[in-house]
Short mmCIF file of C-alpha atoms in Angstrom, two decimals:
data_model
loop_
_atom_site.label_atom_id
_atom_site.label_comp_id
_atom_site.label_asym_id
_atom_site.label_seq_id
_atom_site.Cartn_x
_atom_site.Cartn_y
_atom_site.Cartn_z
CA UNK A 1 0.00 0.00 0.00
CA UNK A 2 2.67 2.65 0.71
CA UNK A 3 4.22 1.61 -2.18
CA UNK A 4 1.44 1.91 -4.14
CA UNK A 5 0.71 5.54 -2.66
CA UNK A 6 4.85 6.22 -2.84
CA UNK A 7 4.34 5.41 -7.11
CA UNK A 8 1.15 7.48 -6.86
CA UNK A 9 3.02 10.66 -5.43
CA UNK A 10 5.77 10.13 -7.91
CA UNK A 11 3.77 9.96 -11.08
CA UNK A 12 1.80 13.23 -9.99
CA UNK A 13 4.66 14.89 -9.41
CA UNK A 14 6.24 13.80 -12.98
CA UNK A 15 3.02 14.69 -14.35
CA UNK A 16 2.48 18.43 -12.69
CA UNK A 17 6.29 19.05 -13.84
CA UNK A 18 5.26 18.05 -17.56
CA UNK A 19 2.34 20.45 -17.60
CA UNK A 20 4.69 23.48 -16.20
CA UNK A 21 7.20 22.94 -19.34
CA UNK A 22 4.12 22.27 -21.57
CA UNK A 23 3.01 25.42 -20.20
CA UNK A 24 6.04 27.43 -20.55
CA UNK A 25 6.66 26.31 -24.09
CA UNK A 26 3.51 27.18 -25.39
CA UNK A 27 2.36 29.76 -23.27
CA UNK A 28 2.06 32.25 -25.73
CA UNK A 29 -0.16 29.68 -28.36
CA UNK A 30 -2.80 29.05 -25.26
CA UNK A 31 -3.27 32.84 -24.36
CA UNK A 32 -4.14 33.11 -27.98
CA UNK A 33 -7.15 30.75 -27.32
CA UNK A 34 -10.27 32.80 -26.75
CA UNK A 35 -11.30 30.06 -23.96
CA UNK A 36 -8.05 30.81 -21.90
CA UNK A 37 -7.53 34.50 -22.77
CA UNK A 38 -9.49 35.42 -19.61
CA UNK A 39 -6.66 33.84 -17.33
CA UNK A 40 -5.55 36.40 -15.10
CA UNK A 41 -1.83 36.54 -16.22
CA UNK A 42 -0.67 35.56 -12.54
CA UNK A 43 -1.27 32.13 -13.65
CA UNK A 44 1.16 32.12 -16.07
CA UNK A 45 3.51 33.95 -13.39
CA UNK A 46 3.26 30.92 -11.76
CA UNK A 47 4.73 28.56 -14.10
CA UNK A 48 7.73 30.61 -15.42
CA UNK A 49 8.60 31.50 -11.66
CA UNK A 50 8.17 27.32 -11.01
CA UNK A 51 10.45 26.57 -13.57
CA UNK A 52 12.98 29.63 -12.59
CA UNK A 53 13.12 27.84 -9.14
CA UNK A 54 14.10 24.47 -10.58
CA UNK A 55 16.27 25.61 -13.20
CA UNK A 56 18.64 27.79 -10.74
CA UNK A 57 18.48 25.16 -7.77
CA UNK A 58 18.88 21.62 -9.99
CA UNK A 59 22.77 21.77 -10.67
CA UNK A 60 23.16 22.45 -7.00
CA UNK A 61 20.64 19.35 -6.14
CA UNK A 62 23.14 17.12 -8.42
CA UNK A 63 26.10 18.59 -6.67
CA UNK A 64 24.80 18.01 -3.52
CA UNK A 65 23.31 14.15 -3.90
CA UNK A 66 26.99 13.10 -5.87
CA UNK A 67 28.99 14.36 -2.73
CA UNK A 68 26.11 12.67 -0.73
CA UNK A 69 27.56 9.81 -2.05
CA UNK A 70 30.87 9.87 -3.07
CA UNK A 71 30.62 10.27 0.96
CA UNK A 72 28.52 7.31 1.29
CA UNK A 73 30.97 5.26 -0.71
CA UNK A 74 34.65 6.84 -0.16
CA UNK A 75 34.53 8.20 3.01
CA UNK A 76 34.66 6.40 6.55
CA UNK A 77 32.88 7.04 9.79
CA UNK A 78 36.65 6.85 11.88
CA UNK A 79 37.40 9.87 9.25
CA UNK A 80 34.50 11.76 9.70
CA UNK A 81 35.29 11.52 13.98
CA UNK A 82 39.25 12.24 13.23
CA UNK A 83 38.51 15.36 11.61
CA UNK A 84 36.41 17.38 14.24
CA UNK A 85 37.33 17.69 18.26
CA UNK A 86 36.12 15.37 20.52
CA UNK A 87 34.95 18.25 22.63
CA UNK A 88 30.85 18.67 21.80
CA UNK A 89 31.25 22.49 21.77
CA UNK A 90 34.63 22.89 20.32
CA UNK A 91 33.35 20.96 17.30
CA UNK A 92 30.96 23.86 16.99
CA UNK A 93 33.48 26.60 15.83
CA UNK A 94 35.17 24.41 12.47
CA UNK A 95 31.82 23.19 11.87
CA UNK A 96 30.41 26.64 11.12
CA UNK A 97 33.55 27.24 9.11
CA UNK A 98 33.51 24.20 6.94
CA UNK A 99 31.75 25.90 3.88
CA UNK A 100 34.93 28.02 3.40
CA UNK A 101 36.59 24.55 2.26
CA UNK A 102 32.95 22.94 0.77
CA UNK A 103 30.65 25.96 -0.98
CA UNK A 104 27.67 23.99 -0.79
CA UNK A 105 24.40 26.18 -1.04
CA UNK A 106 20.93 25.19 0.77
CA UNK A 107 19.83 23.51 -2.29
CA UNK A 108 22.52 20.88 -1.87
CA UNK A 109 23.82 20.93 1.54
CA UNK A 110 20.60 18.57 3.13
CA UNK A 111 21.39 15.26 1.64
CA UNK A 112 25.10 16.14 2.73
CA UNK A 113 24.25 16.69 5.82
CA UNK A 114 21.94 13.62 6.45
CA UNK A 115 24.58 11.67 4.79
CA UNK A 116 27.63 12.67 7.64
CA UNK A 117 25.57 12.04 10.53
CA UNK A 118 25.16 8.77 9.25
CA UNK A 119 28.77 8.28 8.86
CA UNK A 120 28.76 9.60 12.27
CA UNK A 121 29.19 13.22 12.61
CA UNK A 122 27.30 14.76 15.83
CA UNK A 123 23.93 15.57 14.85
CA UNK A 124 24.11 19.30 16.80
CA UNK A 125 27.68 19.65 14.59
CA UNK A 126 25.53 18.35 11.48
CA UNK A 127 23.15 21.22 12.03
CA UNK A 128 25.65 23.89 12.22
CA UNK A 129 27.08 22.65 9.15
CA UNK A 130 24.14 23.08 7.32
CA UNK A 131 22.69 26.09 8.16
CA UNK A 132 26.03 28.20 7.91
CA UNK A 133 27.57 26.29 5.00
CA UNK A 134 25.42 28.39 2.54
CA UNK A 135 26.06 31.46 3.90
CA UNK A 136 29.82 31.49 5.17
CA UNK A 137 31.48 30.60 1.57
CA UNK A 138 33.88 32.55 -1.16
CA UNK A 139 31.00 32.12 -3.84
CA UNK A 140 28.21 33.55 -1.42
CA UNK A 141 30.85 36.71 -0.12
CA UNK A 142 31.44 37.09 -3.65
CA UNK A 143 28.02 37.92 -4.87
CA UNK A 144 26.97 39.60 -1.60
CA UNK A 145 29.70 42.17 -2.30
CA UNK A 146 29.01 42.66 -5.95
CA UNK A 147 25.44 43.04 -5.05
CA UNK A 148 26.12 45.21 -2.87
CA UNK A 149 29.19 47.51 -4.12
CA UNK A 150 27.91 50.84 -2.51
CA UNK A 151 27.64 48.85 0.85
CA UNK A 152 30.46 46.69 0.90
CA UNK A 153 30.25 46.24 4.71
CA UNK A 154 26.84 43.84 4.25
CA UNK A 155 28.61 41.19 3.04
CA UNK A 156 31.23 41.14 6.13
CA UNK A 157 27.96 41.59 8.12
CA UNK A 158 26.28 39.08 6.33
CA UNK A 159 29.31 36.10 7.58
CA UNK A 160 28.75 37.46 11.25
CA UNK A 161 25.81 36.95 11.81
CA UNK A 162 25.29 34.00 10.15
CA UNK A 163 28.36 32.37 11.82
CA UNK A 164 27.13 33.66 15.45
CA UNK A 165 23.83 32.74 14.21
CA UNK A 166 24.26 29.07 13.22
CA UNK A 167 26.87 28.48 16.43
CA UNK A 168 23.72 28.98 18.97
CA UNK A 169 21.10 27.15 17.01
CA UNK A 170 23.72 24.32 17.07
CA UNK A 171 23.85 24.61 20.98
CA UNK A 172 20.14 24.40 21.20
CA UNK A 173 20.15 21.52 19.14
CA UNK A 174 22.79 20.10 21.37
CA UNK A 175 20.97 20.39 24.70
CA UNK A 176 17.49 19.09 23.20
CA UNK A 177 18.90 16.26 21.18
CA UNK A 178 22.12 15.23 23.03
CA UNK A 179 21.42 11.15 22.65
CA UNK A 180 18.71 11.42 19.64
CA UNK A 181 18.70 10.16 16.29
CA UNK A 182 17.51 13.20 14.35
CA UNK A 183 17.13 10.90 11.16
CA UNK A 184 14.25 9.20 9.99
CA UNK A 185 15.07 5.42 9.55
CA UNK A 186 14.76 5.21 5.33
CA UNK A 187 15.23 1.81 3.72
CA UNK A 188 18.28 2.32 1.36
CA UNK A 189 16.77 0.51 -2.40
CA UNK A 190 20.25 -1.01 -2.78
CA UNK A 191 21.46 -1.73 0.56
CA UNK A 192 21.23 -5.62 -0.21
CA UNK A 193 23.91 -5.39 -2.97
CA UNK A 194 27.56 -6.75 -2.12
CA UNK A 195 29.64 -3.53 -3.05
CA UNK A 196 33.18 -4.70 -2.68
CA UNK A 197 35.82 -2.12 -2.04
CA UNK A 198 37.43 -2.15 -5.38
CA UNK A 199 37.49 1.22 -7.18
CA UNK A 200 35.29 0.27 -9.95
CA UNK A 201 32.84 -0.70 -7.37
CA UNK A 202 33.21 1.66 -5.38
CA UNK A 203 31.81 4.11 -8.20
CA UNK A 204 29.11 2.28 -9.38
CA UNK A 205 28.24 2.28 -5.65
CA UNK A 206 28.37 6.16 -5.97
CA UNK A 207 26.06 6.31 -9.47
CA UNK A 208 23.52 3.73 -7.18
CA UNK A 209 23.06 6.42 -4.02
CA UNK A 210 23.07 9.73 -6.04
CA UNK A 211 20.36 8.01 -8.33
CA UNK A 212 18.52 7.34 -5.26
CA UNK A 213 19.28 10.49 -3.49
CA UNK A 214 18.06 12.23 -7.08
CA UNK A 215 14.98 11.01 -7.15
CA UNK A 216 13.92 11.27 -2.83
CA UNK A 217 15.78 14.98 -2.97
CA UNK A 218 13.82 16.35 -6.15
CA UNK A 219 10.52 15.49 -5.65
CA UNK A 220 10.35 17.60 -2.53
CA UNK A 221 12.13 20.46 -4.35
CA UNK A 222 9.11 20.43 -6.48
CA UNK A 223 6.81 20.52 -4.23
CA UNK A 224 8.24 23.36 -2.30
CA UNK A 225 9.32 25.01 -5.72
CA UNK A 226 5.05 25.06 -6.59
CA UNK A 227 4.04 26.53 -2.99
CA UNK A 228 6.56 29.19 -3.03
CA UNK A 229 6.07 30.08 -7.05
CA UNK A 230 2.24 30.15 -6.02
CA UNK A 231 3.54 32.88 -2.64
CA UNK A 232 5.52 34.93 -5.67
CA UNK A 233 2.93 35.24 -7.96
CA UNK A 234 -0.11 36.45 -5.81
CA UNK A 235 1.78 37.85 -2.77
CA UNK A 236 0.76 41.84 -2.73
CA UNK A 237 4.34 43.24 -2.46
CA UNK A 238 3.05 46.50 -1.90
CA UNK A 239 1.96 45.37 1.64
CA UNK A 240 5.31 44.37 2.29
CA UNK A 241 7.13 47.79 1.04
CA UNK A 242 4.89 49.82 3.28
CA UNK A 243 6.87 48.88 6.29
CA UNK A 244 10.06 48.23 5.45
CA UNK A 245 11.36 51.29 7.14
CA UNK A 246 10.19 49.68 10.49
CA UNK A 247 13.37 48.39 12.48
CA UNK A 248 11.23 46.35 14.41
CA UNK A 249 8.66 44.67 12.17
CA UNK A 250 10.85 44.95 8.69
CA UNK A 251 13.58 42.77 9.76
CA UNK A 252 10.59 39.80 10.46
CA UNK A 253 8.86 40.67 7.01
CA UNK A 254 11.61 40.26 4.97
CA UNK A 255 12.93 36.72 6.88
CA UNK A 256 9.07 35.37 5.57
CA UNK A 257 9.89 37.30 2.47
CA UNK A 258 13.07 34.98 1.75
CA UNK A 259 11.12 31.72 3.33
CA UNK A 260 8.54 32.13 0.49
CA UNK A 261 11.32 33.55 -2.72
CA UNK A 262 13.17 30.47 -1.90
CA UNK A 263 16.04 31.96 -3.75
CA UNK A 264 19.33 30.47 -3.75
CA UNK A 265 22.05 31.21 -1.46
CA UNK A 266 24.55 32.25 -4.43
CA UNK A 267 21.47 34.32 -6.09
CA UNK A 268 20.14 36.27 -3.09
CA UNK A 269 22.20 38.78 -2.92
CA UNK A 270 21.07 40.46 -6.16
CA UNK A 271 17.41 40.06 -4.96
CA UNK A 272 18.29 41.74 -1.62
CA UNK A 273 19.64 44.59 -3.23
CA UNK A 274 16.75 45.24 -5.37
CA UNK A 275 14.99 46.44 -2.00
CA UNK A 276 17.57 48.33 -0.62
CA UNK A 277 16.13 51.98 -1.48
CA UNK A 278 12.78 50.92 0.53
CA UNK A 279 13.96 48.56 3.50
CA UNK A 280 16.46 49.01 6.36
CA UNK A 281 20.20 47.29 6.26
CA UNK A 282 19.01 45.35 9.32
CA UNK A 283 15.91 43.95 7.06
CA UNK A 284 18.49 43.10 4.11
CA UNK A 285 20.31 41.07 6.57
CA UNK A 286 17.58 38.91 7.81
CA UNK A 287 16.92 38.34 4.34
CA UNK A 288 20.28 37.38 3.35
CA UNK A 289 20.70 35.07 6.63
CA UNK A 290 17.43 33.42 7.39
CA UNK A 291 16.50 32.65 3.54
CA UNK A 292 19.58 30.47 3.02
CA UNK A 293 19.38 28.53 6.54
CA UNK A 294 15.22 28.20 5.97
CA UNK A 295 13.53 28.02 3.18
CA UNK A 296 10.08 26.24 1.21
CA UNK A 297 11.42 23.63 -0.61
CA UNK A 298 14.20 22.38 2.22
CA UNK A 299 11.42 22.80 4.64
CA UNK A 300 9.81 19.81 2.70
CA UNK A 301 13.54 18.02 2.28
CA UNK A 302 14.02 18.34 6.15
CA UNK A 303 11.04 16.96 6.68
CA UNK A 304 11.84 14.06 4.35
CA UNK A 305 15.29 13.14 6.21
CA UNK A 306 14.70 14.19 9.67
CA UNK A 307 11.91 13.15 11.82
CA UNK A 308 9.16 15.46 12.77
CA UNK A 309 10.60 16.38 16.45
CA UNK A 310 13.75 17.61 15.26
CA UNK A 311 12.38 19.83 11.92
CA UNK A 312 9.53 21.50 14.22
CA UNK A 313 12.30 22.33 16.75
CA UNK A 314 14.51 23.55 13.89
CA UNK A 315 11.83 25.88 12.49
CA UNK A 316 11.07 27.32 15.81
CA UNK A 317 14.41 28.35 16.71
CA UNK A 318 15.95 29.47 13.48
CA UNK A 319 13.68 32.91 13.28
CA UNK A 320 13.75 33.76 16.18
CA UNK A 321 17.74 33.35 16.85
CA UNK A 322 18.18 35.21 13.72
CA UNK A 323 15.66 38.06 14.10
CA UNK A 324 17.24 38.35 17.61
CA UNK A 325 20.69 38.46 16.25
CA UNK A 326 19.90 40.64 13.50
CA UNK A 327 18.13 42.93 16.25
CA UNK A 328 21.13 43.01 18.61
CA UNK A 329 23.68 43.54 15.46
CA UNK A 330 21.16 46.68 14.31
CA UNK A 331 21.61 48.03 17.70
CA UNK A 332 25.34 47.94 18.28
CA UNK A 333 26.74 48.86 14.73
CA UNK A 334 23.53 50.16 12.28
#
């Protein structure tokens, strides 16, 4: 039966992504039609911001499932515990660095993640990892400070916060799920094959997971891809400029703003900027810190990987440690 409803979800999803590129394709043809002329245009919004979404995040999906399993397959859990202290909070610090040496962005970094704490990295190290990898990395600073040439300063801002940020969430994590299993126990399709460690094996091993990985990862990057396109295209962004001057409630507004956009981590920047005549730095900031830690479509991938406890406890503590941080850091040097 859960099979059957497993096929079910798949072939809906195939099918909704076929109507999207017949959509796009042709879009002009339909509107054309005097039976579909009188579709409000936001419709069509819909389906080339859909298809924007999947287009920008699936090379980083691919990236992020192959070194899913080239780690599944190369590397070993006594190399994962050699390379980070012993020491539960020391492991904290390098962990929130790591992106400078991997420049994963939020679109690849959960099947990473979910892959290392199965090799045996901490689960409260995992989570640092992951929320600060897309933020604190060359490609990231790199765009922040071309998107934001007049106000160089946001990008050095930008790998503050998120590195404070990410380091407290991970200590939260820590205390609530010390002895836990954050990951939800999935049946691996091709667990029952004898891989023998030969290097031809070895990467046929690694084809085997990131086909697997491929097809769990993207069909909840769909999913979340057609909620948030849906947010774009009807969301009244008017609503949203009239208080972006507001140090208190702006900040908030535009962390849902980047939860809905969905945008990637290496992308943001430029979409952040577009807004900086009507909201505050402070708001900018949340933007460019919360949206790559939290979005729609990893909401859905968390939720796939992780159990339910952990995700829920994730989403509560994320905004509000940023909006705090971002708070504090508008007080002291904005």
């Amino acid at each position: 039966m859960n099979y059957l409803k497993k096929l079910l979800i798949d072939w809906l999803i195939f099918l909704l992504f076929c109507l999207f590129m017949f959509l796009f394709l042709f879009a002009e043809e339909i509107k054309n039609i005097s039976i579909f002329s009188r579709i409000p245009t936001s419709f069509f919004n819909v389906n080339t911001i859909f298809l924007s979404i999947i287009l920008e995040a699936i090379p980083f999906i691919l990236l992020g499932v192959f070194v899913s399993a080239i780690i599944q397959s190369f590397v070993s859990e006594n190399a994962i515990r050699r390379l980070l202290p012993r020491n539960a909070y020391l492991a904290i610090i390098p962990a929130a660095l790591l992106g400078i040496v991997f420049p994963i962005c939020e679109c690849a970094i959960i099947p990473v993640i979910r892959r290392l704490i199965k090799k045996g990295m901490p689960s409260h190290v995992g989570v640092v990892f992951m929320l600060s990898a897309p933020i604190i990395n060359p490609v990231v600073y790199a765009s922040t400070y071309f998107a934001f040439k007049s106000t160089p300063y946001i990008a050095n801002a930008r790998m503050v916060v998120g590195f404070f940020s990410s380091i407290i969430i991970g200590l939260i994590i820590y205390q609530l799920f010390k002895r836990e299993n954050i990951l939800k126990d999935r049946i691996n399709r091709h667990h029952n094959h004898n891989h023998h460690h030969t290097k031809g094996n070895r990467l046929l091993e690694t084809f085997y997971h990131a086909s697997d990985e491929l097809f769990d990862t993207g069909k909840y990057l769909f999913i979340g891809a057609f909620i948030a396109s849906l947010f774009q295209a009807f969301l009244d962004r008017n609503v949203l400029l009239s208080i972006g001057t507001n140090t208190i409630l702006a900040p908030g507004v535009m962390m849902g703003f980047a939860y809905v956009l969905s945008v990637c981590s290496s992308a943001d920047a430029f979409v952040a900027s577009s807004f900086g005549s009507t909201f505050t730095e402070g708001a900018l900031l949340a933007f460019l810190v919360f949206g790559p830690m939290i979005d729609i479509k990893n909401t859905f991938m968390l939720f796939a990987y992780f159990k339910k406890k952990f995700v829920l406890y994730l989403l509560l503590a994320t905004p509000i440690i940023v909006y705090l941080t971002i708070f504090i850091f508008q007080l002291i040097f904005l």
